[in-house]
PDB file with SEQRES, HELIX, SHEET and CRYST1 records, atoms N, CA, C and O in Angstrom:
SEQRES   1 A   81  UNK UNK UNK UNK UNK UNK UNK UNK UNK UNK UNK UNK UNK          
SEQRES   2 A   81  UNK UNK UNK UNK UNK UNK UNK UNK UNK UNK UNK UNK UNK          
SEQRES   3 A   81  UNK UNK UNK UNK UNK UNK UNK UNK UNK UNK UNK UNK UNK          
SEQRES   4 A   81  UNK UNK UNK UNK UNK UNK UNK UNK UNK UNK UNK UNK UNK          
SEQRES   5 A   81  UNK UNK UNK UNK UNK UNK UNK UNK UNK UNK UNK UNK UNK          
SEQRES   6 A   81  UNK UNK UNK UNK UNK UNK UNK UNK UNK UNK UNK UNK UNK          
SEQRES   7 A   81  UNK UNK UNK                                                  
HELIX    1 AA1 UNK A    6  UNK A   47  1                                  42    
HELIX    2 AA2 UNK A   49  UNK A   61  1                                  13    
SHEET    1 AA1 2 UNK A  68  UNK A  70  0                                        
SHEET    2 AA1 2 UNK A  77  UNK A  79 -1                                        
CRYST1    1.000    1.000    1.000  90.00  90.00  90.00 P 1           1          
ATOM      1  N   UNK A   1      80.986   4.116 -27.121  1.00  0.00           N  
ATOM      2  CA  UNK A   1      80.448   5.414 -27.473  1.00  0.00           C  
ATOM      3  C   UNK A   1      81.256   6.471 -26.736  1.00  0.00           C  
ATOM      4  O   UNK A   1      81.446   6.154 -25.562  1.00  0.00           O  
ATOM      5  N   UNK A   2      81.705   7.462 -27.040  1.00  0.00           N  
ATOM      6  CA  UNK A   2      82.157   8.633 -27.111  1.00  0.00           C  
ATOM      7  C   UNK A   2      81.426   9.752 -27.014  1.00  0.00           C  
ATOM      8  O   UNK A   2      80.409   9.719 -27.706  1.00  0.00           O  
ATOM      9  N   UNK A   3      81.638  11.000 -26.224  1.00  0.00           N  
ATOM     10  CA  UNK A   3      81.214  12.393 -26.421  1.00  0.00           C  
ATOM     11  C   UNK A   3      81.955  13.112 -27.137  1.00  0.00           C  
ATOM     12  O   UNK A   3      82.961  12.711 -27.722  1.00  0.00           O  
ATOM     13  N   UNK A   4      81.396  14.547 -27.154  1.00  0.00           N  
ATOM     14  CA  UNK A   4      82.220  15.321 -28.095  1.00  0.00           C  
ATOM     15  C   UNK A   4      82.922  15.913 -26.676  1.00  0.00           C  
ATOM     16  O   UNK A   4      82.713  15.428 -25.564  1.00  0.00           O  
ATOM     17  N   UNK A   5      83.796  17.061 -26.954  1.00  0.00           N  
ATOM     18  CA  UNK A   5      83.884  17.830 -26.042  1.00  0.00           C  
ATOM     19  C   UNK A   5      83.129  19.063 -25.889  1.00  0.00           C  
ATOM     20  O   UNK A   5      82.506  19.448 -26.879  1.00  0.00           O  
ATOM     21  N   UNK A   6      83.059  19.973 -24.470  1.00  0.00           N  
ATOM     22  CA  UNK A   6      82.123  20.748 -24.458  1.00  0.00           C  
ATOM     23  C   UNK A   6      82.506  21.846 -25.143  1.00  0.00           C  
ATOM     24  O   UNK A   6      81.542  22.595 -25.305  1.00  0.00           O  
ATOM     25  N   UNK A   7      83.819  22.388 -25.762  1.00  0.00           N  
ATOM     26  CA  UNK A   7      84.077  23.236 -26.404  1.00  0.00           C  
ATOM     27  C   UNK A   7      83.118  22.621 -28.036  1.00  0.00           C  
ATOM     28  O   UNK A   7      82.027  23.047 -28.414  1.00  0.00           O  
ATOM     29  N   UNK A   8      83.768  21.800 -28.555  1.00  0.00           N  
ATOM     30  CA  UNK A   8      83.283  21.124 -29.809  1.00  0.00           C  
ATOM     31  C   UNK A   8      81.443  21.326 -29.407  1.00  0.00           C  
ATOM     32  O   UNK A   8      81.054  21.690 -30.517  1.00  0.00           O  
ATOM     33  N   UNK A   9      80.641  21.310 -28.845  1.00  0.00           N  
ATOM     34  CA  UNK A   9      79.236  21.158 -28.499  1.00  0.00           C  
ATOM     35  C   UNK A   9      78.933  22.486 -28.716  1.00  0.00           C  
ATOM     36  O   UNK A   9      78.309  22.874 -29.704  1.00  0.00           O  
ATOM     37  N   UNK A  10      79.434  23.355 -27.646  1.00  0.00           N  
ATOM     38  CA  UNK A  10      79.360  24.540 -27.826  1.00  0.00           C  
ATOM     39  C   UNK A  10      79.930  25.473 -29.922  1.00  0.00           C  
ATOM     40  O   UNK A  10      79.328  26.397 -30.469  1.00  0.00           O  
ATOM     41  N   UNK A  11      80.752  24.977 -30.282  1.00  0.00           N  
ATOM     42  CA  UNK A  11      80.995  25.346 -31.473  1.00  0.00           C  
ATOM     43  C   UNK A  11      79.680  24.960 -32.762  1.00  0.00           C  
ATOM     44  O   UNK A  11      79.222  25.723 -33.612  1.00  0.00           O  
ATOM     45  N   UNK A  12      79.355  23.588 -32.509  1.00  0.00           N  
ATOM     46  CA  UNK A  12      78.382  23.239 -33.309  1.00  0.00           C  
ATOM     47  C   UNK A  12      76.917  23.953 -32.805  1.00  0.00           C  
ATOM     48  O   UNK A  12      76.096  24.288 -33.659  1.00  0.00           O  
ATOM     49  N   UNK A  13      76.736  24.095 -31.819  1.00  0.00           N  
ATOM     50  CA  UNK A  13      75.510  24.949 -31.222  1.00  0.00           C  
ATOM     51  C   UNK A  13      75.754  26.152 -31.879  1.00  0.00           C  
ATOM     52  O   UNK A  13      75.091  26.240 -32.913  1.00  0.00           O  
ATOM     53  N   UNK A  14      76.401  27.019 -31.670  1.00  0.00           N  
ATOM     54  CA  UNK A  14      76.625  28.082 -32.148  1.00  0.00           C  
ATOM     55  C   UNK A  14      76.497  28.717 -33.631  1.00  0.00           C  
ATOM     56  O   UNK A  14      76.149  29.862 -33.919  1.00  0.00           O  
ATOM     57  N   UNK A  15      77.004  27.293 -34.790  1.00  0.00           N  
ATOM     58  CA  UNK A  15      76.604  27.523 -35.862  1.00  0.00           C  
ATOM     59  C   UNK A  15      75.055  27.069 -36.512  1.00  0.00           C  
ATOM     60  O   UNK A  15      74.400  27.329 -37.521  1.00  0.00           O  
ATOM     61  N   UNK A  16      74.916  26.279 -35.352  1.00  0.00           N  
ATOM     62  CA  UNK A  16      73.515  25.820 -35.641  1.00  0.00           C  
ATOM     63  C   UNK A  16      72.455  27.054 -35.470  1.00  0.00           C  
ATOM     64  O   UNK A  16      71.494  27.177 -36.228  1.00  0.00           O  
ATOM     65  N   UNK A  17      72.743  27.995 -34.348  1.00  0.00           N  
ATOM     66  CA  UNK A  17      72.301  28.939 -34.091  1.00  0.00           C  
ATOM     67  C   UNK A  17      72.485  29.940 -35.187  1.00  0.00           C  
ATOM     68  O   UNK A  17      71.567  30.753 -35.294  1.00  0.00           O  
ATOM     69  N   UNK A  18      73.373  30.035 -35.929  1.00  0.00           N  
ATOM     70  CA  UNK A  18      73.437  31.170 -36.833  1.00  0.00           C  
ATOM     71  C   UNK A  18      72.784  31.000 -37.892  1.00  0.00           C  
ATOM     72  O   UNK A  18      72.216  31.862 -38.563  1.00  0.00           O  
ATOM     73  N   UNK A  19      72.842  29.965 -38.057  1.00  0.00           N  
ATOM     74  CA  UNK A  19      72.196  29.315 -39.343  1.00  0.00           C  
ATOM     75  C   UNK A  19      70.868  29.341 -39.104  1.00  0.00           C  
ATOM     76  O   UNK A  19      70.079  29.881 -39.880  1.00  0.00           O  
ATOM     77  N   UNK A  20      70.458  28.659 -37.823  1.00  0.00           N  
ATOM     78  CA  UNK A  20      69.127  29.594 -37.971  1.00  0.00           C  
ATOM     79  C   UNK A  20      68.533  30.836 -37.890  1.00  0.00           C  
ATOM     80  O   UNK A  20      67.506  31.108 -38.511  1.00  0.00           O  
ATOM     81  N   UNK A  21      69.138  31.645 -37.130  1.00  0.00           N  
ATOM     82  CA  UNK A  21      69.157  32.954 -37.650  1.00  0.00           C  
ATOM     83  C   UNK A  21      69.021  33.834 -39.253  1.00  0.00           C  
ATOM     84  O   UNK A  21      68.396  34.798 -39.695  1.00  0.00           O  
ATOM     85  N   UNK A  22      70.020  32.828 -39.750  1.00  0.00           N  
ATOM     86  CA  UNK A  22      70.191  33.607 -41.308  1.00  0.00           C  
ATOM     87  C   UNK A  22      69.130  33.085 -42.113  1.00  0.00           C  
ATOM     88  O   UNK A  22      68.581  33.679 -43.041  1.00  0.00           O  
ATOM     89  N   UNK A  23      68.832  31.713 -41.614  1.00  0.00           N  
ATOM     90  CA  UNK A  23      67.545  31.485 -42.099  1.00  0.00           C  
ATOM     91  C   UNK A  23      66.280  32.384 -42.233  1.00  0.00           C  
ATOM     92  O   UNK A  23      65.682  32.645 -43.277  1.00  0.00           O  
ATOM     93  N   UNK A  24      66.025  32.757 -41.117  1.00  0.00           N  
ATOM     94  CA  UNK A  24      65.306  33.566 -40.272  1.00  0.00           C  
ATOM     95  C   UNK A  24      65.403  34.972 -41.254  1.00  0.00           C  
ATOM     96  O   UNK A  24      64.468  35.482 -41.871  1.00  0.00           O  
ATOM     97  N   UNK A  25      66.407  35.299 -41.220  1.00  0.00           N  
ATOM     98  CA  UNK A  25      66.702  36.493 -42.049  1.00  0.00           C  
ATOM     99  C   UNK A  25      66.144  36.438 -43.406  1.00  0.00           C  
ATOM    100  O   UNK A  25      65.142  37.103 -43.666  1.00  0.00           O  
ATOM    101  N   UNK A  26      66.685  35.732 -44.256  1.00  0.00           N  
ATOM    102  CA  UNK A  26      66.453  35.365 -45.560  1.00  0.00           C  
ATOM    103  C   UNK A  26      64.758  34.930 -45.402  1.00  0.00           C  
ATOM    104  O   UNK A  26      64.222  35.551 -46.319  1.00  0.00           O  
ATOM    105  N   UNK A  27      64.011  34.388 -44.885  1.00  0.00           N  
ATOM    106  CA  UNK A  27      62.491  34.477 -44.741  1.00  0.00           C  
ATOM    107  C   UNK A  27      62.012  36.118 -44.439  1.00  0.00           C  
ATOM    108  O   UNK A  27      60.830  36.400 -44.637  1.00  0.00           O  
ATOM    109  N   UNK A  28      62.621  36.803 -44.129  1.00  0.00           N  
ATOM    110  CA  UNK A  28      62.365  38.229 -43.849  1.00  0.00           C  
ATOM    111  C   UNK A  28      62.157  39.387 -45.200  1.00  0.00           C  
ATOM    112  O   UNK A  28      61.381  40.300 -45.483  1.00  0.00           O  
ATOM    113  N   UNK A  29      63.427  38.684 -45.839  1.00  0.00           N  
ATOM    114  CA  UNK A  29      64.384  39.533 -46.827  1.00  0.00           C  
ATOM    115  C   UNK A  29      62.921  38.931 -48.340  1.00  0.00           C  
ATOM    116  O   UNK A  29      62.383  39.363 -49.360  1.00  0.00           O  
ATOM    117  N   UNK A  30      62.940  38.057 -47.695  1.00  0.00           N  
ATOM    118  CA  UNK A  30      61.946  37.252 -49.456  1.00  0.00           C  
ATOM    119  C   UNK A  30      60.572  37.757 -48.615  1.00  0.00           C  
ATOM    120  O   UNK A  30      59.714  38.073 -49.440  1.00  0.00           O  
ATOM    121  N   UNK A  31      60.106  37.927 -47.257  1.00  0.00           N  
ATOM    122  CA  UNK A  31      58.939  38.283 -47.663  1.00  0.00           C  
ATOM    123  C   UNK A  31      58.741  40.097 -47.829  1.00  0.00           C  
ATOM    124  O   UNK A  31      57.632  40.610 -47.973  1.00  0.00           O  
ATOM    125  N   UNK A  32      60.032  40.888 -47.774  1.00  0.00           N  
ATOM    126  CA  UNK A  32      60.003  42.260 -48.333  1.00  0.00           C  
ATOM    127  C   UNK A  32      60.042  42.495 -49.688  1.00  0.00           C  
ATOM    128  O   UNK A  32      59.420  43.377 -50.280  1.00  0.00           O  
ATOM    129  N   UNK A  33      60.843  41.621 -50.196  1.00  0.00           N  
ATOM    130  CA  UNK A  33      60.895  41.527 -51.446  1.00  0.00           C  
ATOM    131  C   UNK A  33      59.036  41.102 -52.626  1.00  0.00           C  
ATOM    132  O   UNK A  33      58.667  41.305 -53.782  1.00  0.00           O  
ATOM    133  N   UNK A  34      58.492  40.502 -51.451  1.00  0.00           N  
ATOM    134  CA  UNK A  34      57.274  40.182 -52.300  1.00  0.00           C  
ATOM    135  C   UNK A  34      56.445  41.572 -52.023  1.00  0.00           C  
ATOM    136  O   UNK A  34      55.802  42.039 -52.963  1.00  0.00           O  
ATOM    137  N   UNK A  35      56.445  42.208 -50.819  1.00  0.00           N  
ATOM    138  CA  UNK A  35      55.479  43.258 -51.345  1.00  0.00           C  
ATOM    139  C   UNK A  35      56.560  44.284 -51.290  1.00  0.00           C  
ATOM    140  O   UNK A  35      56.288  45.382 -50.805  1.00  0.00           O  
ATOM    141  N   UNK A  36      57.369  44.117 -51.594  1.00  0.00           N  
ATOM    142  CA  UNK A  36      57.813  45.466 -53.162  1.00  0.00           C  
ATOM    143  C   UNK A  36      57.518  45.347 -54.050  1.00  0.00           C  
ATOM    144  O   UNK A  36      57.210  46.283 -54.787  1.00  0.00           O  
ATOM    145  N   UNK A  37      57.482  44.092 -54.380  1.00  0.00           N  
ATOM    146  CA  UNK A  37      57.133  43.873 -55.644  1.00  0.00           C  
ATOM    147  C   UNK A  37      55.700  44.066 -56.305  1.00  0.00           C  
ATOM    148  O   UNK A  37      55.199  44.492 -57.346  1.00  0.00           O  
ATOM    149  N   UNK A  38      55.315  43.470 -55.015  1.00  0.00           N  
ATOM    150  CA  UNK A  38      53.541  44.337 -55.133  1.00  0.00           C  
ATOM    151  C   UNK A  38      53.151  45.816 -55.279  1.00  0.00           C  
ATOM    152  O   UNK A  38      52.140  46.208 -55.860  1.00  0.00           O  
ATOM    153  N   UNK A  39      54.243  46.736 -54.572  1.00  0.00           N  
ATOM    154  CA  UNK A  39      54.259  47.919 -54.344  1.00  0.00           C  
ATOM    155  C   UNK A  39      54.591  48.383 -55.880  1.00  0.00           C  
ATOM    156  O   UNK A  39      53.866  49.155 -56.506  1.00  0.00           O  
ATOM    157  N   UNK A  40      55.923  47.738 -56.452  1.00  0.00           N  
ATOM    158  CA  UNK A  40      56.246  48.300 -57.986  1.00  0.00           C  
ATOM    159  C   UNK A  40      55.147  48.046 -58.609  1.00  0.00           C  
ATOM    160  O   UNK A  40      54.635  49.097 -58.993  1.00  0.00           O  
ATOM    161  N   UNK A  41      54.343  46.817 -58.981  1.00  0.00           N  
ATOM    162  CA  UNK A  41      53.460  46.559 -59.810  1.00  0.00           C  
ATOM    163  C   UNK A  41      52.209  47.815 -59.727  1.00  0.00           C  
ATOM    164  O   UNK A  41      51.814  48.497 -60.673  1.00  0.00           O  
ATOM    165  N   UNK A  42      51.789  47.866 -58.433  1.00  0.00           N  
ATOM    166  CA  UNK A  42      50.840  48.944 -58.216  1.00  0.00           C  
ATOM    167  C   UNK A  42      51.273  50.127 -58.857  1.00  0.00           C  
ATOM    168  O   UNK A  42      50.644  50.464 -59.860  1.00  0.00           O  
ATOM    169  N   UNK A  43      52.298  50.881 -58.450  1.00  0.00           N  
ATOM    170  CA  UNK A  43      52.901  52.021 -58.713  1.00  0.00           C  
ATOM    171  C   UNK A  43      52.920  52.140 -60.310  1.00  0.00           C  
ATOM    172  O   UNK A  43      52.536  53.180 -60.844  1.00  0.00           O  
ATOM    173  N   UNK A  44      53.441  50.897 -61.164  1.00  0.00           N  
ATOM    174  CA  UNK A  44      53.715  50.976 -62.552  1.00  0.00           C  
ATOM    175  C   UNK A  44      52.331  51.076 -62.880  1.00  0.00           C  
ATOM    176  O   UNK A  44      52.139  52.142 -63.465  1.00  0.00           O  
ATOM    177  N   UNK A  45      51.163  50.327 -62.731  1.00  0.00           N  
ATOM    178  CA  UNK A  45      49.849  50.508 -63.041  1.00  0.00           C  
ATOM    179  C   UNK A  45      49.179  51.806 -62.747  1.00  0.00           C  
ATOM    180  O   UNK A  45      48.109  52.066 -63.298  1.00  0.00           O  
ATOM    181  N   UNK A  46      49.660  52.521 -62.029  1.00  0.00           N  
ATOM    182  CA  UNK A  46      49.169  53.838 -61.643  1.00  0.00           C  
ATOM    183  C   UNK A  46      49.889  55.006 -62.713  1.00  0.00           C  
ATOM    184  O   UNK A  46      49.586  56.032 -63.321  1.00  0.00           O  
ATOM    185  N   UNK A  47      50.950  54.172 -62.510  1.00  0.00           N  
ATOM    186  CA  UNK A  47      51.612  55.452 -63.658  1.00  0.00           C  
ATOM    187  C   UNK A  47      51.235  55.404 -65.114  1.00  0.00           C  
ATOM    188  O   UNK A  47      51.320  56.350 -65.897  1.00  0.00           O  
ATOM    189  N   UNK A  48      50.724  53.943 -65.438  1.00  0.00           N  
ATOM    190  CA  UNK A  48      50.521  54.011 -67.048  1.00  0.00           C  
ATOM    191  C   UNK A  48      48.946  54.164 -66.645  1.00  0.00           C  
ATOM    192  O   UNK A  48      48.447  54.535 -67.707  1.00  0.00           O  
ATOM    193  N   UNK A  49      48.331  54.114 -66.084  1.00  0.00           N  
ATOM    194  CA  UNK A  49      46.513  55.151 -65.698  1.00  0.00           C  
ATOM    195  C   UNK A  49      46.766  56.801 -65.819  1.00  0.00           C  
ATOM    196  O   UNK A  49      45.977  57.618 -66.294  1.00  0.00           O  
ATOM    197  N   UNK A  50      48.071  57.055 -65.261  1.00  0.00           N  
ATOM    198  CA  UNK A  50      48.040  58.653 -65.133  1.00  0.00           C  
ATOM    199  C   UNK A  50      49.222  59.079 -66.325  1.00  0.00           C  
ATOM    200  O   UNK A  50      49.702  60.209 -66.231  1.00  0.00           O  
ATOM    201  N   UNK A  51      49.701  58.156 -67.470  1.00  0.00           N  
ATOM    202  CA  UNK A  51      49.979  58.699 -68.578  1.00  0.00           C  
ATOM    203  C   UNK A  51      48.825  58.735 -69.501  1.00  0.00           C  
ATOM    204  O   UNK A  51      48.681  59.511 -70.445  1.00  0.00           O  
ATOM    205  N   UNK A  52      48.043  57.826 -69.124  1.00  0.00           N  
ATOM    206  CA  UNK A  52      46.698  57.315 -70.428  1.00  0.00           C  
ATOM    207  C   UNK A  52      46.117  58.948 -69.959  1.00  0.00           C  
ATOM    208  O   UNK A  52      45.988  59.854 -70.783  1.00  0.00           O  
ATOM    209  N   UNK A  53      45.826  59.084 -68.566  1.00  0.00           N  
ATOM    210  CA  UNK A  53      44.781  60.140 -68.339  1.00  0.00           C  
ATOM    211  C   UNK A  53      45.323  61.853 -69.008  1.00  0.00           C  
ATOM    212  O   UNK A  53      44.598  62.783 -69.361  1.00  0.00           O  
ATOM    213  N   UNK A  54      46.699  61.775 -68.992  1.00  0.00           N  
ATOM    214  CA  UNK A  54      47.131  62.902 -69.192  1.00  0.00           C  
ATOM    215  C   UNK A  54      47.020  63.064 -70.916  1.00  0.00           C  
ATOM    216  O   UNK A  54      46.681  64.135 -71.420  1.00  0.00           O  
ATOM    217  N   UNK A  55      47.369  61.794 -71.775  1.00  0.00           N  
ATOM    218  CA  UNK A  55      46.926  61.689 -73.259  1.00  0.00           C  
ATOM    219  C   UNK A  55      46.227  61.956 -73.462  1.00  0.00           C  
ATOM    220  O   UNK A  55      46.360  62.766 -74.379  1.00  0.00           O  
ATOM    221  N   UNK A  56      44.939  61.784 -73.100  1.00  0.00           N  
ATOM    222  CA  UNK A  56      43.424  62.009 -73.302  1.00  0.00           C  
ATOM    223  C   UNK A  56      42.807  63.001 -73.195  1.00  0.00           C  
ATOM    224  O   UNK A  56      41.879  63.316 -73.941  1.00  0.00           O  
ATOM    225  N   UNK A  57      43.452  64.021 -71.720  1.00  0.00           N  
ATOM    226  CA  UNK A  57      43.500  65.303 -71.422  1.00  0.00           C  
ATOM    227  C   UNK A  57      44.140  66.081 -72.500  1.00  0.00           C  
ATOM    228  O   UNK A  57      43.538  66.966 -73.108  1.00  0.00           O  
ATOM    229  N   UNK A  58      45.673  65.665 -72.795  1.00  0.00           N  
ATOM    230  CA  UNK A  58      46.237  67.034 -73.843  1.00  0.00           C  
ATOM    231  C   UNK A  58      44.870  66.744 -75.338  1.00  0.00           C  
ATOM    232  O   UNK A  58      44.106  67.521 -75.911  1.00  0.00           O  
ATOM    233  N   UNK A  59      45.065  65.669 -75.439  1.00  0.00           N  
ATOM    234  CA  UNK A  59      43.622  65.629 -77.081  1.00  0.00           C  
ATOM    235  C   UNK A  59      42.870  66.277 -77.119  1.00  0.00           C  
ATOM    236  O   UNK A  59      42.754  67.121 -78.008  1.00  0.00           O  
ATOM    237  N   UNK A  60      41.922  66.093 -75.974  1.00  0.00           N  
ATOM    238  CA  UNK A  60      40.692  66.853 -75.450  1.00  0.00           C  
ATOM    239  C   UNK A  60      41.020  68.293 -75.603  1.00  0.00           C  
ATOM    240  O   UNK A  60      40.103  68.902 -76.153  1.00  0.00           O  
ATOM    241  N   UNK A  61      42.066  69.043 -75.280  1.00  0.00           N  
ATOM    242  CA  UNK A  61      42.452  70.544 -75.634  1.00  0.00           C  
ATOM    243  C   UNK A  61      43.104  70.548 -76.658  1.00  0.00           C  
ATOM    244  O   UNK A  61      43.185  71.733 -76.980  1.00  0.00           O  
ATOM    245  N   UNK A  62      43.855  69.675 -77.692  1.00  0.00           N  
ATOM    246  CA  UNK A  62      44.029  69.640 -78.848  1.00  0.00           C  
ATOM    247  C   UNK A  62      42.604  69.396 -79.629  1.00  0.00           C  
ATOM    248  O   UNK A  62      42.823  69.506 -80.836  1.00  0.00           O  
ATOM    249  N   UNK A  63      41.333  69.128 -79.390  1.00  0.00           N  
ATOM    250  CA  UNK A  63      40.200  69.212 -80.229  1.00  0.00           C  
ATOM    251  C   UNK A  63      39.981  70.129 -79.953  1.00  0.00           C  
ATOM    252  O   UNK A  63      39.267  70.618 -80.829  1.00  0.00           O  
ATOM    253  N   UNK A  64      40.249  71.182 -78.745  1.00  0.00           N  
ATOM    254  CA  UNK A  64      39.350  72.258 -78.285  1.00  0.00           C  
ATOM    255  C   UNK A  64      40.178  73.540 -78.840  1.00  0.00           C  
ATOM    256  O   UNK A  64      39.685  74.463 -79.487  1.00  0.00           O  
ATOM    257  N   UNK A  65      41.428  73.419 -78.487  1.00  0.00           N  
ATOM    258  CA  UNK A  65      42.214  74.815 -79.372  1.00  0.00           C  
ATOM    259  C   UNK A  65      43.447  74.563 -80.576  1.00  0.00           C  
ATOM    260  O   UNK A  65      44.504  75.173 -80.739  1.00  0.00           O  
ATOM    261  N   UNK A  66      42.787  73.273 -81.428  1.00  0.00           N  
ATOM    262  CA  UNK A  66      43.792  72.669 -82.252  1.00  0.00           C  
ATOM    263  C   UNK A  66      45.317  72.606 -82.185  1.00  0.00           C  
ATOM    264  O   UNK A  66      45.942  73.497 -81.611  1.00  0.00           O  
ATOM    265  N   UNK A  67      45.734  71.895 -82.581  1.00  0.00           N  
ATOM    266  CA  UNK A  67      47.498  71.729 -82.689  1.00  0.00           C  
ATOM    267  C   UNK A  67      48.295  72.498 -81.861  1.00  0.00           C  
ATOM    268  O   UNK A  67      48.213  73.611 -82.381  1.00  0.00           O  
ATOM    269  N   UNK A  68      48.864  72.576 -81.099  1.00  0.00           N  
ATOM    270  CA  UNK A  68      50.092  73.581 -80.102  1.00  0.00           C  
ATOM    271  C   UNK A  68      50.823  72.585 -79.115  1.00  0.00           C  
ATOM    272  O   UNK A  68      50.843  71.359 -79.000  1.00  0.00           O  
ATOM    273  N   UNK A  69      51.428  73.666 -78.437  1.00  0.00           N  
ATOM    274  CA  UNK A  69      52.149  73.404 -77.233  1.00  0.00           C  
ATOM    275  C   UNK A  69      51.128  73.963 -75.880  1.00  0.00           C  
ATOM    276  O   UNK A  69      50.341  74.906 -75.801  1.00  0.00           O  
ATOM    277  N   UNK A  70      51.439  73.190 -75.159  1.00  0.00           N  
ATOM    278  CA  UNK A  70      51.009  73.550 -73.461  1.00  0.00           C  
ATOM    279  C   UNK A  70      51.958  74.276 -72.394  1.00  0.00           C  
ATOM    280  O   UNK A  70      52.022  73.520 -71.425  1.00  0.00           O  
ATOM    281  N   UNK A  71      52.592  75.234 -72.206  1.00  0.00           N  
ATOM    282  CA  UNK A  71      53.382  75.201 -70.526  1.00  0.00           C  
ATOM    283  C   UNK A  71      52.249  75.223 -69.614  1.00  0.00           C  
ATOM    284  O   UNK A  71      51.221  75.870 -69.411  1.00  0.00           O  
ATOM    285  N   UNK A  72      53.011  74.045 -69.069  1.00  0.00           N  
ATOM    286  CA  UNK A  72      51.555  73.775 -67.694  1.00  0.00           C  
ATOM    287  C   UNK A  72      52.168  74.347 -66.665  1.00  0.00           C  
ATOM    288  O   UNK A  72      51.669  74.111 -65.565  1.00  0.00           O  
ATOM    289  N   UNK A  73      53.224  75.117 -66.704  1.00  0.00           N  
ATOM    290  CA  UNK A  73      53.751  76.179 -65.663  1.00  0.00           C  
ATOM    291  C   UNK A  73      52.844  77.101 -65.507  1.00  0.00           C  
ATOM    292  O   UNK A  73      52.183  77.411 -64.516  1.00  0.00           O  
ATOM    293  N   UNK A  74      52.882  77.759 -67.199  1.00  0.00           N  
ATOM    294  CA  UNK A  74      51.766  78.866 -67.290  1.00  0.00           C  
ATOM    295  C   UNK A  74      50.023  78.880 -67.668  1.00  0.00           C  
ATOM    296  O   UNK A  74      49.124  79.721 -67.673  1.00  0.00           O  
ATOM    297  N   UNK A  75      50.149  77.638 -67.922  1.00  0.00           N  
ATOM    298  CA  UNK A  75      48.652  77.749 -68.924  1.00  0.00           C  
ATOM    299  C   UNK A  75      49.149  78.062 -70.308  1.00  0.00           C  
ATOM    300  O   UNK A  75      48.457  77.405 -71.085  1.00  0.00           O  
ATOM    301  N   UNK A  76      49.781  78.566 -70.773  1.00  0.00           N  
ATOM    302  CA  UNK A  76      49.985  79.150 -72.181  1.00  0.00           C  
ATOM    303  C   UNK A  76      50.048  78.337 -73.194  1.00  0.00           C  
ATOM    304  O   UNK A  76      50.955  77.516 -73.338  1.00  0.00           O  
ATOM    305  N   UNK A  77      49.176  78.480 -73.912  1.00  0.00           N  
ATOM    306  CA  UNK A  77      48.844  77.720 -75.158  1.00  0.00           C  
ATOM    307  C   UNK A  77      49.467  78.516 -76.356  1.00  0.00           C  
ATOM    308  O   UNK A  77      49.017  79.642 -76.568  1.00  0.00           O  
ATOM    309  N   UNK A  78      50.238  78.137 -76.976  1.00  0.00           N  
ATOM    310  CA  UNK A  78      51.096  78.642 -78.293  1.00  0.00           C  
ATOM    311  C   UNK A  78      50.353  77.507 -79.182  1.00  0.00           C  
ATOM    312  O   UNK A  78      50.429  76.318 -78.872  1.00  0.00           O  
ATOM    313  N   UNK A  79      49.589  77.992 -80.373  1.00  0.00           N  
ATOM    314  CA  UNK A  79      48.705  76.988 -81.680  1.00  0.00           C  
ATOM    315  C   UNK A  79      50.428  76.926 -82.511  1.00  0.00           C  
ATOM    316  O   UNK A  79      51.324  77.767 -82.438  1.00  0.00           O  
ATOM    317  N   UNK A  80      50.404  75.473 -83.338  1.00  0.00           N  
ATOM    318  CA  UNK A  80      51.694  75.964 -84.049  1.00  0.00           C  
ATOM    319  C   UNK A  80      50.627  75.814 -85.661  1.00  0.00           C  
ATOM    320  O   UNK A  80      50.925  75.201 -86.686  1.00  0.00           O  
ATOM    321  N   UNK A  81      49.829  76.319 -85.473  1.00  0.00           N  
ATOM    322  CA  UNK A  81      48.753  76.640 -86.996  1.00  0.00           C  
ATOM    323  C   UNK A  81      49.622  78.299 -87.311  1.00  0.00           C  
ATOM    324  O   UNK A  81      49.289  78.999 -88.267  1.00  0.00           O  
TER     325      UNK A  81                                                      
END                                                                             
């Protein structure tokens, strides 16, 4: 039986070490990645709640002052009757 040398020991330590490290990393990287992903899903569900809500809103003043345009800068309602 044979040793390695302590340079050779030291070299394999070293990558053993990185490797776990990057391991380490990549467990980091996948668990950010899961709640972004949670974060997009939320966000997309919020946004198609606050397009539905805004549809429902312009109708509701399209039953109330028929057919037009809105600037929601101004309030100004232009009928195109």
């Amino acid at each position: 039986m044979s040793n390695v040398t302590q340079e050779e020991l030291n070299e394999v330590k070293t990558i053993a070490e990185s490797e776990q490290r990057t391991a380490s990393q990549l467990g980091f990287v996948e668990a950010e990645l899961h709640s972004l992903t949670i974060n997009k899903e939320s966000l997309l569900t919020n946004l198609a709640q606050l397009r539905n809500l805004r549809q429902t809103k312009l109708k509701e003043l399209t039953d109330k002052y028929g057919a037009g345009t809105l600037n929601i800068d101004t309030g100004e309602f232009t009928s195109t009757k």
